[in-house]
Phi, psi and omega in degrees: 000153212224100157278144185210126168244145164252192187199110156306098172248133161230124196220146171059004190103023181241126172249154164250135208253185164215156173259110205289102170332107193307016182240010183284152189280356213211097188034078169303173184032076193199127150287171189187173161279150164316179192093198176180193185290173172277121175264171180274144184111334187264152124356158067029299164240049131319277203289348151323287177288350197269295187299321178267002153298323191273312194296310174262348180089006188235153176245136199272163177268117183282316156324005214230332192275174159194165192262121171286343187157169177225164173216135193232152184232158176060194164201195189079221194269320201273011191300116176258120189250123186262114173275106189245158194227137167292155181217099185270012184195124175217152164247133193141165165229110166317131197189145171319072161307323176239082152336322207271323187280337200242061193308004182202157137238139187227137160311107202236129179282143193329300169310337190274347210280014172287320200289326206253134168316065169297135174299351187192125176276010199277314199294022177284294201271033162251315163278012148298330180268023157298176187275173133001024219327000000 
């Protein structure tokens, strides 16, 4: 099993995704939340703040993340379980940091992430079930 963690950064009723580079092998042209696997030896939100350092350029208030939920893909050996996390405070302003996985990131509003081509359809409704701002 292939652990994976994302991270939900949300500002205004927007989450932010990134677009996964139509030449990547493990779902091209696809949005998706940031992150990436977990390695040995790290957390759960280790491999959070790690991942949204290489990927967005922010370092998350680690007190500010909690965990929203899991969604599993596939089955078997090649079975993926995606741990995603609300992330409520990061400092940094979010930017392509990885070209070679991401050719775009975008602010999307919640309500719109039905419409889009997603890595994982669960995640509309696990991100509705964000808190408030």
């Amino acid at each position: 099993m292939h652990v994976v963690v994302v991270g939900a950064l949300r500002d205004n009723g927007a989450v932010l995704l990134v677009h996964r580079s139509p030449t990547r092998r493990a779902y091209p042209d696809r949005w998706d939340l940031p992150g990436g696997h977990v390695e040995a030896g790290e957390s759960e939100l280790q491999a959070l703040a790690r991942e949204m350092h290489e990927e967005l350029g922010v370092h998350i208030v680690g007190e500010s993340a909690t965990r929203l939920g899991d969604l599993y893909a596939r089955s078997g050996e090649d079975t993926v379980h995606l741990c995603v996390w609300h992330v409520g405070d990061w400092v940094g302003a979010p930017t392509n940091c990885a070209p070679d996985e991401h050719d775009d990131i975008a602010w999307v509003g919640i309500s719109e992430l039905g419409g889009l081509p997603l890595v994982h359809g669960g995640l509309p409704a696990l991100l509705r079930s964000l808190p408030a701002p």
